[in-house]
Amino acid sequence: MENSLTQDGIAKVLSNQSSLDWSSVRPEIVVQVVDLQPFGNRYTFNANDGKIKIKAMLPATLSSDIFSGKIQNLGLIRLLDYTANDIPGKSEEKYLLVTKCEAVASALDSEIESETKASTGTVFKFVAKSASQIINEQRGNAAPAARIATTRRVHPLVSLNPYQGSWTIKVRVTNKGVMRTYKNPRGEGCVFKAELTDDEGTQIQATMFNAAAKKFYDTFQVGKVYYISRGSLKLANKQFKTVQNDYEMTLNENSEVEEAGNEEMLTKFNFVPIDELGAYVNKKEFIDVIGVVQSVSPTMSIRRKNDNEMIPKRDITLADETKRTVVVSLWNDLATGLGQELLDMADECPIIAIKSLKVGDFQGVSLSTITRSNVVINPDLPEATKLKSWYDSEGKETSMYWDRVCLSHFASNKSLGEEKPVFFSTRAYISFIKPDQAMWYRACKTCHEKVTEAMLYSGYWCEGCQKKNEQFSLRYIMTVKVSDSTGEAWFSAFNDEAEKIIGCTADELNKLKSEEGVVNEFRTKLKEATWSAHLFRVSVSQQEYNCEKRQRITVKGVYPIDYAAETRLLLLDISKNKKTSQL
């Protein structure tokens, strides 16, 4: 039927596009116009062939056909000449730039329900209503606040360019810089920048100078949603841009910024699997990750090098379906607020999604939150549902065994950790603890760095805090020999892990060592710690000693043995060995 939707028309256009040049004749296809909206002096819509929808744009030359009602929302048009172009910043998505078309069926012909049938026999139904009728119906059914929103024609950030006319965007402020002053030959001024994100996840950096900076600095609040219009765009300076966008925005004192009130805007994620994070190490690009919380550390205080300020930090370990784990460092308010919430619910192994993380190479691959990072606990996302299902059915029982090795693995692979630290899990017994080793150091109670006795006065000097303290605490730094059925190795253990091995703090053990009696409580405590089995999480690196490289194995985590899980692991290994022997 000539006026029917063209079966698989859009798919054919996209598949043949690479073979067409500017002079080639395009196949004519009939599509339905969906969501027709003005876009500057042009019009955008979704072209629908009954199976696929694709973004499309009509030129200003067809405005008269739209005004006259020939081309109407939910009507049919025949595309006569067009090209398929990449959407900037989204190379995998395309849009149709229509240069010539004709109306096939006008939505103004009838108020009754119409049918359009493709040659497959599938029936597509739509009500032929004008665009104004549709908007009026949406306003009538919406809540008062939502009625205001429907009057706005919001443009996605990906559609903006420097040559465009008026536009309005709806964005969330995901990062806000400090107000800076500057001085140049033209005078003094002030400037601040903000990073904006729309509901499709596209980001852009906005810059405001002088009067605009003073006008909007207090208006913009991180996390809030705004309507913005009357700004300008230019090509972004790649050397200084902090978001993935070819353009950057400038707002002046005549720009309009209006808070969206209680209107919600969902955060869009682009998750990177944990086993693929290595490609992003020390890159400018920020990534999103989703994972199951495996462990949450207590809050630590870290001294910032540039201003010597103490800032809170908390580490969480995440796992995903790739059977890999990664440590995420939460900083500042995320460490104290959300981090405490995660610590309280750690036993439930919640799913968390984090947007905008920096990938570093600390102890292998690590992640850190930044100012604009956004963390969602147990998000309502398909990826979260799938991850939770996997973890409950498989991951929970095997998470500590994905990279399990015996101690002989370290001895037989002397080059482990040459390029960067590598991580393993191993089950072993503490077989010996040297009683005469230097097992602890004097530490600052604030920053935990080593303190020294003050030379000219009583007390202890902390180089990190740059102040004198009257007291100190002892923190473990010790080595232990571990053994299993395949061999033995020496592990280095620091304070938190050593406390789990010994069963008391360094201060408590030192007190036992200083006490005199018939029974040496200090040695008794060390003896009690030996021949107890633990599940260790370790890192393996290389260090140079007397011009010779040596393997250093450092304990990163100490966990009790789950004998039920160990039994299931053994049964799984037996099953695998049986299948191998049968082959």
XYZ file of C-alpha atoms in Angstrom:
583
model
C 0.000 0.000 0.000
C 1.592 3.272 -1.143
C 0.677 5.373 1.901
C 1.621 2.765 4.517
C 4.662 2.849 6.769
C 7.678 1.462 4.909
C 8.553 -1.902 6.410
C 12.076 -1.771 7.932
C 12.604 1.554 6.141
C 14.880 3.129 8.727
C 16.983 -0.012 9.073
C 17.540 -0.067 5.302
C 18.506 3.603 5.276
C 21.095 3.110 8.023
C 22.563 -0.037 6.480
C 22.932 1.559 3.036
C 24.205 4.948 4.228
C 27.911 4.095 3.915
C 27.488 3.257 0.222
C 25.722 6.543 -0.630
C 27.508 9.711 -1.694
C 26.059 13.177 -2.173
C 24.861 12.412 -5.709
C 23.224 9.057 -4.942
C 19.420 8.695 -5.094
C 17.988 7.973 -1.649
C 15.309 5.275 -1.249
C 11.944 6.871 -0.511
C 10.443 5.749 2.796
C 7.213 6.604 4.607
C 7.500 7.301 8.336
C 5.299 8.585 11.134
C 6.136 11.986 12.647
C 6.373 11.673 16.419
C 7.012 14.482 18.925
C 7.312 17.323 16.395
C 8.910 20.368 18.053
C 10.449 23.677 16.926
C 14.255 23.846 17.216
C 15.429 27.390 16.491
C 14.153 28.076 12.950
C 13.995 24.325 12.238
C 11.953 21.418 13.559
C 12.947 18.135 15.206
C 10.929 14.933 15.410
C 11.294 11.178 15.829
C 10.871 9.271 12.563
C 9.004 6.030 13.267
C 8.638 3.165 10.765
C 6.734 0.961 13.207
C 9.830 -0.853 14.409
C 12.607 1.716 14.817
C 12.626 5.364 15.865
C 15.404 7.764 14.911
C 15.893 11.448 15.649
C 15.316 13.644 12.595
C 15.357 17.320 11.672
C 13.333 19.333 9.128
C 14.833 22.472 7.526
C 13.382 25.986 7.817
C 12.200 25.752 4.185
C 9.475 23.317 5.269
C 8.083 25.635 7.951
C 5.222 26.678 5.674
C 4.092 23.030 5.324
C 4.071 22.726 9.114
C 2.190 26.010 9.616
C -0.374 25.040 6.953
C -0.942 21.647 8.591
C 0.341 19.513 5.729
C 3.029 18.085 8.012
C 1.552 17.327 11.419
C 2.512 15.552 14.602
C 1.477 11.859 14.349
C 0.949 12.250 10.605
C 2.771 10.381 7.836
C 5.416 11.852 5.539
C 7.459 10.451 2.679
C 11.191 11.190 2.932
C 12.539 12.044 -0.536
C 16.012 13.424 0.206
C 17.991 13.138 3.432
C 21.318 12.215 4.994
C 22.170 10.219 8.132
C 24.666 12.049 10.360
C 26.436 11.200 13.631
C 25.148 12.923 16.764
C 28.119 14.917 18.158
C 29.694 13.115 21.089
C 27.644 9.967 20.433
C 29.264 8.300 17.453
C 27.063 5.231 17.694
C 23.849 7.293 17.365
C 22.672 8.980 14.181
C 19.991 11.424 13.141
C 18.334 12.103 9.775
C 18.736 15.549 8.273
C 15.717 15.774 5.942
C 16.095 18.195 3.048
C 13.006 17.180 1.031
C 9.783 15.400 1.964
C 6.059 15.361 1.223
C 2.995 14.855 3.396
C 1.248 11.503 2.988
C -1.490 11.646 5.634
C -2.354 14.709 7.652
C -3.336 14.279 11.278
C -5.857 17.074 10.823
C -8.005 15.010 8.467
C -9.953 13.292 11.213
C -10.468 13.199 14.963
C -11.214 9.482 14.916
C -8.753 6.687 15.581
C -6.839 5.849 12.399
C -4.875 2.755 11.432
C -1.688 2.469 9.439
C -0.718 -1.041 8.359
C 2.730 -2.162 7.310
C 3.084 -4.979 4.793
C 3.888 -7.413 7.635
C 0.267 -7.205 8.698
C 1.073 -5.458 11.968
C -1.417 -2.694 12.797
C -0.157 0.609 14.218
C -2.843 2.794 15.793
C -2.676 6.468 16.576
C -5.126 9.261 17.274
C -4.920 12.079 14.745
C -4.676 15.202 16.904
C -2.996 18.522 16.376
C 0.105 19.490 18.300
C -1.793 22.223 20.146
C -4.481 19.738 21.207
C -1.846 17.342 22.529
C -0.105 20.083 24.530
C -3.412 21.294 25.978
C -4.292 17.747 27.051
C -0.879 17.329 28.695
C -1.336 20.582 30.585
C -4.789 19.591 31.773
C -3.643 16.211 33.093
C -0.452 17.457 34.716
C 0.073 18.784 38.211
C 0.441 22.599 38.455
C 4.270 22.498 38.594
C 4.410 20.051 35.692
C 2.100 22.274 33.579
C 4.740 24.981 33.695
C 7.391 22.477 32.536
C 5.331 21.372 29.520
C 5.318 24.935 28.154
C 9.103 24.862 27.867
C 10.833 23.418 24.846
C 13.916 21.886 26.401
C 16.899 21.095 24.200
C 19.300 18.236 24.962
C 22.883 19.403 25.439
C 24.051 17.176 22.588
C 21.980 19.235 20.143
C 23.556 22.603 20.991
C 26.112 24.323 18.762
C 27.584 27.850 18.455
C 25.447 28.709 15.392
C 22.116 27.963 17.022
C 19.498 30.557 17.929
C 17.592 30.641 21.168
C 17.464 27.532 23.329
C 16.535 26.347 26.817
C 18.239 23.493 28.628
C 17.310 21.589 31.774
C 20.421 20.539 33.674
C 21.745 19.523 37.060
C 24.766 21.309 38.555
C 27.218 18.470 39.164
C 30.246 20.583 40.083
C 30.773 24.204 41.076
C 34.153 25.881 41.166
C 35.313 28.595 43.537
C 35.065 32.264 42.670
C 38.484 33.374 41.408
C 39.799 36.883 40.824
C 42.173 37.787 38.022
C 44.133 40.741 36.763
C 45.197 41.419 33.181
C 46.011 44.444 30.973
C 42.272 45.112 30.554
C 41.683 45.326 34.292
C 40.580 43.175 37.204
C 37.680 40.755 37.296
C 36.240 37.581 38.738
C 35.218 34.265 37.232
C 33.811 30.892 38.227
C 32.906 27.713 36.372
C 30.204 25.087 36.811
C 29.696 21.679 35.250
C 26.186 20.925 34.020
C 24.618 17.546 33.171
C 21.301 16.864 31.419
C 19.033 13.820 31.763
C 20.848 12.021 28.938
C 24.137 12.190 30.850
C 25.710 14.759 28.498
C 27.908 17.288 30.289
C 29.081 20.791 29.475
C 31.220 23.341 31.299
C 29.701 26.795 31.853
C 31.858 29.864 32.576
C 30.673 33.159 34.076
C 32.698 36.379 34.287
C 32.349 39.539 36.402
C 28.668 40.642 36.629
C 27.396 37.206 35.567
C 29.699 35.494 38.060
C 28.403 37.656 40.912
C 24.800 37.191 39.751
C 24.810 33.396 39.492
C 27.427 32.243 42.016
C 24.971 31.976 44.902
C 22.174 30.790 42.590
C 23.962 27.661 41.404
C 23.953 24.900 44.027
C 25.506 21.481 43.425
C 22.836 18.802 42.977
C 19.988 21.180 42.085
C 18.228 21.288 38.691
C 17.846 24.478 36.636
C 16.387 25.783 33.382
C 19.000 27.895 31.582
C 18.614 30.037 28.451
C 20.221 32.963 26.622
C 23.762 31.640 26.827
C 26.403 31.252 24.117
C 28.661 28.407 23.004
C 32.177 28.186 21.613
C 34.668 25.433 20.887
C 36.144 24.091 24.119
C 39.837 24.429 24.864
C 40.862 20.772 25.011
C 43.802 21.588 27.258
C 41.593 22.875 30.076
C 38.215 21.198 29.627
C 37.085 18.869 32.392
C 34.067 17.265 30.691
C 33.584 15.314 27.477
C 32.061 17.955 25.189
C 33.350 19.681 22.067
C 31.807 22.974 23.228
C 31.796 25.099 26.365
C 29.096 27.531 27.476
C 29.347 31.145 28.563
C 26.607 32.845 30.572
C 26.419 36.644 30.816
C 24.397 38.986 33.005
C 21.444 38.745 30.558
C 21.305 34.946 30.702
C 18.308 33.398 32.427
C 18.663 30.771 35.164
C 15.594 29.387 36.934
C 15.564 26.608 39.530
C 13.339 23.707 38.487
C 11.830 23.407 41.969
C 10.748 19.904 42.910
C 11.144 18.519 39.400
C 13.307 15.392 39.351
C 16.001 14.586 36.817
C 17.375 11.065 36.793
C 21.134 10.517 36.774
C 22.248 8.625 33.669
C 25.180 6.248 34.102
C 27.666 4.783 31.654
C 29.127 1.921 33.676
C 32.616 0.509 33.105
C 33.158 -3.111 34.262
C 35.837 -3.479 36.944
C 38.033 -5.689 34.753
C 38.181 -2.892 32.114
C 39.253 -0.066 34.461
C 42.937 -0.460 33.587
C 42.420 1.393 30.298
C 41.394 4.543 32.214
C 44.268 4.716 34.730
C 45.555 8.300 35.178
C 43.436 9.554 32.263
C 41.490 12.832 32.342
C 38.257 10.983 31.600
C 36.039 10.135 34.573
C 34.088 6.897 34.714
C 30.947 5.426 36.306
C 30.931 2.110 38.162
C 28.354 -0.179 39.772
C 29.210 -2.915 42.251
C 28.344 -4.912 45.350
C 29.835 -3.521 48.574
C 32.237 -6.135 49.960
C 33.795 -4.153 52.801
C 33.757 -0.666 54.325
C 36.701 0.731 56.292
C 36.532 3.078 59.285
C 37.012 6.781 58.586
C 40.654 7.875 58.291
C 42.167 11.361 58.406
C 44.542 12.184 55.561
C 46.726 15.264 55.410
C 46.352 17.147 52.140
C 49.750 18.113 50.755
C 48.880 21.467 49.157
C 47.447 23.121 52.311
C 48.331 20.663 55.120
C 44.614 20.314 55.993
C 43.284 17.055 57.467
C 40.425 15.610 55.383
C 38.309 12.501 56.050
C 38.642 9.437 53.847
C 36.948 6.045 53.829
C 37.706 3.052 51.565
C 35.046 0.677 50.272
C 35.632 -2.458 48.221
C 33.291 -3.215 45.309
C 32.843 -6.392 43.253
C 30.950 -7.017 40.018
C 30.100 -9.821 37.598
C 33.603 -9.797 36.114
C 34.688 -11.455 39.386
C 37.053 -8.608 40.163
C 37.192 -6.144 43.033
C 38.297 -2.529 43.264
C 38.847 -0.132 46.169
C 36.942 3.168 45.996
C 38.137 6.025 48.215
C 35.324 8.268 49.471
C 36.451 11.747 50.493
C 35.104 14.578 52.675
C 31.310 14.488 53.218
C 30.927 11.257 51.239
C 33.321 9.567 53.685
C 31.606 10.781 56.848
C 27.966 10.828 55.758
C 27.231 8.281 53.065
C 30.261 6.228 54.126
C 28.821 5.773 57.624
C 25.502 4.724 56.088
C 27.312 2.091 54.023
C 29.224 0.888 57.098
C 25.939 0.437 59.006
C 24.469 -1.676 56.199
C 27.672 -3.469 55.088
C 26.359 -6.854 56.222
C 23.520 -6.505 53.680
C 26.030 -6.164 50.794
C 24.182 -3.244 49.133
C 24.541 -2.328 45.465
C 25.928 1.151 44.794
C 26.267 3.129 41.583
C 28.804 5.958 41.467
C 29.031 8.608 38.757
C 32.243 10.487 37.948
C 35.175 8.648 39.499
C 38.878 9.228 38.905
C 40.896 6.094 38.082
C 44.354 5.891 39.675
C 47.112 3.308 40.024
C 47.439 3.195 43.825
C 48.072 -0.459 44.736
C 47.098 -1.546 41.219
C 43.873 0.054 40.021
C 41.940 2.259 42.422
C 39.045 4.715 42.245
C 38.533 8.045 44.016
C 35.519 10.294 44.317
C 35.801 13.902 43.222
C 33.714 16.974 44.008
C 31.009 16.147 41.472
C 30.802 12.413 42.198
C 27.264 11.160 42.766
C 26.619 7.975 44.766
C 23.292 6.095 44.690
C 22.653 3.212 47.115
C 20.554 0.322 45.759
C 19.600 2.227 42.580
C 16.440 1.324 40.668
C 18.343 0.278 37.552
C 18.312 -2.867 35.366
C 22.081 -3.216 35.929
C 21.549 -3.222 39.704
C 18.816 -5.869 39.497
C 21.017 -8.078 37.323
C 24.039 -7.611 39.606
C 22.031 -8.399 42.736
C 20.648 -11.570 41.145
C 24.162 -12.710 40.188
C 25.593 -11.965 43.618
C 22.826 -13.779 45.495
C 23.025 -16.865 43.273
C 26.784 -17.101 42.715
C 28.949 -14.163 43.697
C 28.337 -14.194 47.461
C 29.662 -17.736 47.828
C 32.721 -17.287 45.643
C 33.747 -13.630 46.020
C 36.760 -14.450 48.197
C 37.949 -17.229 45.897
C 38.106 -15.601 42.468
C 41.875 -15.152 42.649
C 42.703 -17.728 45.338
C 46.244 -19.078 45.163
C 48.455 -21.304 47.333
C 51.671 -19.990 48.901
C 53.745 -21.932 46.370
C 52.408 -19.536 43.711
C 54.539 -16.725 45.153
C 57.711 -18.802 45.374
C 57.366 -20.147 41.836
C 56.652 -16.702 40.338
C 59.486 -14.468 41.540
C 58.659 -11.727 39.028
C 55.172 -11.074 40.411
C 54.550 -7.355 40.912
C 57.455 -6.106 38.791
C 55.424 -3.554 36.814
C 52.768 -2.829 39.455
C 51.379 -4.547 42.574
C 49.176 -7.587 41.961
C 46.548 -8.872 44.348
C 45.554 -12.359 45.500
C 43.595 -14.183 48.164
C 45.175 -17.077 50.043
C 44.268 -19.306 52.985
C 47.157 -19.968 55.372
C 48.190 -20.490 59.007
C 50.278 -18.078 61.078
C 53.242 -20.370 61.789
C 55.756 -18.031 63.463
C 55.988 -14.470 64.855
C 59.460 -13.218 65.777
C 59.214 -11.998 69.397
C 62.373 -9.849 69.156
C 61.409 -7.882 66.020
C 60.479 -4.179 66.088
C 56.729 -4.809 66.089
C 55.420 -1.244 66.388
C 56.312 2.423 66.120
C 55.382 5.552 68.030
C 52.599 7.289 66.150
C 50.775 10.591 66.283
C 47.271 10.067 67.632
C 45.889 12.464 65.019
C 47.522 11.523 61.701
C 49.200 8.196 62.675
C 52.560 9.311 61.280
C 55.758 8.524 63.172
C 56.721 10.899 65.998
C 60.168 11.609 67.464
C 61.231 12.745 70.901
C 61.504 16.503 71.113
C 65.118 17.634 71.579
C 64.709 20.822 73.636
C 61.578 20.060 75.606
C 59.438 17.195 76.746
C 56.914 15.582 74.431
C 56.918 14.197 70.912
C 57.159 16.029 67.616
C 54.908 15.124 64.676
C 56.352 16.229 61.345
C 52.993 15.705 59.648
C 50.975 17.871 62.033
C 53.913 20.211 62.621
C 53.228 20.297 66.356
C 54.297 18.807 69.695
C 52.183 16.208 71.463
C 52.479 15.088 75.058
C 51.425 11.521 74.219
C 51.624 9.019 71.390
C 50.036 5.694 70.471
C 51.729 2.532 69.280
C 50.867 1.126 65.863
C 51.891 -2.255 64.495
C 54.402 -2.730 61.683
C 55.472 -6.372 61.769
C 56.272 -9.495 59.752
C 54.773 -12.942 60.246
C 55.566 -16.307 58.703
C 52.575 -18.081 57.155
C 52.324 -21.681 55.968
C 50.028 -23.949 53.994
C 50.335 -27.438 52.513
C 52.384 -26.145 49.549
C 54.984 -23.968 51.271
C 55.567 -20.874 53.378
C 56.129 -17.130 53.006
C 56.768 -13.986 55.037
C 53.934 -11.415 55.114
C 54.206 -7.764 56.181
C 51.241 -6.589 58.260
C 50.330 -3.083 59.362
C 48.217 -1.923 62.254
C 44.605 -2.831 61.405
C 45.495 -6.211 59.895
C 48.044 -7.003 62.655
C 45.428 -6.329 65.336
C 43.227 -9.038 63.792
C 46.179 -11.462 63.745
C 47.434 -10.800 67.318
C 44.042 -10.174 68.867
C 44.915 -6.947 70.696
C 46.273 -3.446 70.045
C 49.980 -2.626 69.970
C 49.598 -0.613 73.195
C 48.041 -3.625 74.919
C 50.771 -5.993 73.687
C 53.482 -3.562 74.783
C 51.958 -3.485 78.244
C 52.137 -7.305 78.416
C 55.776 -7.170 77.281
C 56.714 -4.744 80.056
C 55.030 -6.751 82.814
C 57.180 -9.128 84.858
C 55.942 -12.421 86.227
C 56.382 -16.136 86.320
C 54.404 -16.457 83.088
C 55.564 -14.371 80.117
C 52.183 -13.025 78.953
C 53.778 -11.365 75.931
C 55.105 -14.632 74.486
C 51.898 -16.411 75.481
C 49.897 -13.898 73.425
C 52.124 -14.443 70.381
C 51.871 -18.221 70.808
C 48.070 -18.004 70.913
C 48.132 -16.205 67.576
C 50.122 -18.966 65.843
C 48.633 -21.940 64.065
C 45.376 -20.137 63.568
C 44.022 -20.101 60.009
C 42.960 -16.928 58.207
C 41.870 -15.894 54.765
C 44.332 -13.213 53.632
C 43.973 -10.556 50.949
C 47.528 -9.634 49.900
C 49.395 -7.454 47.431
C 52.672 -8.572 45.853
C 55.256 -6.004 44.747
C 58.999 -5.800 44.150
C 61.397 -3.783 46.296
C 65.131 -3.298 45.894
C 67.476 -4.211 48.760
C 71.292 -4.102 48.361
C 70.876 -3.773 44.574
C 68.753 -6.901 44.534
C 65.026 -7.080 43.852
C 62.971 -8.912 46.420
C 59.355 -9.905 46.568
C 57.314 -8.089 49.201
C 53.942 -9.537 50.228
C 51.749 -7.112 52.184
C 48.555 -8.049 53.999
C 45.610 -5.902 52.878
C 42.846 -7.785 54.644
C 42.418 -10.552 57.238
C 39.160 -12.521 57.356
C 37.904 -15.493 59.413
C 37.504 -18.829 57.640
C 33.964 -19.609 56.482
C 34.132 -23.393 56.656
C 30.788 -23.906 54.927
C 31.982 -21.824 51.967
C 35.345 -23.620 52.015
C 33.533 -26.973 51.787
C 31.517 -25.798 48.801
C 34.734 -24.600 47.145
C 36.355 -28.015 47.661
C 33.306 -29.780 46.218
C 33.453 -27.461 43.213
C 37.165 -28.257 42.688
C 36.465 -32.002 42.970
C 33.691 -31.699 40.399
C 36.004 -29.832 38.004
C 38.765 -32.422 38.448
C 36.337 -35.254 37.722
C 35.229 -33.594 34.490
C 38.866 -33.008 33.489
C 39.836 -36.635 34.164
C 36.876 -37.863 32.130
C 38.117 -35.863 29.148
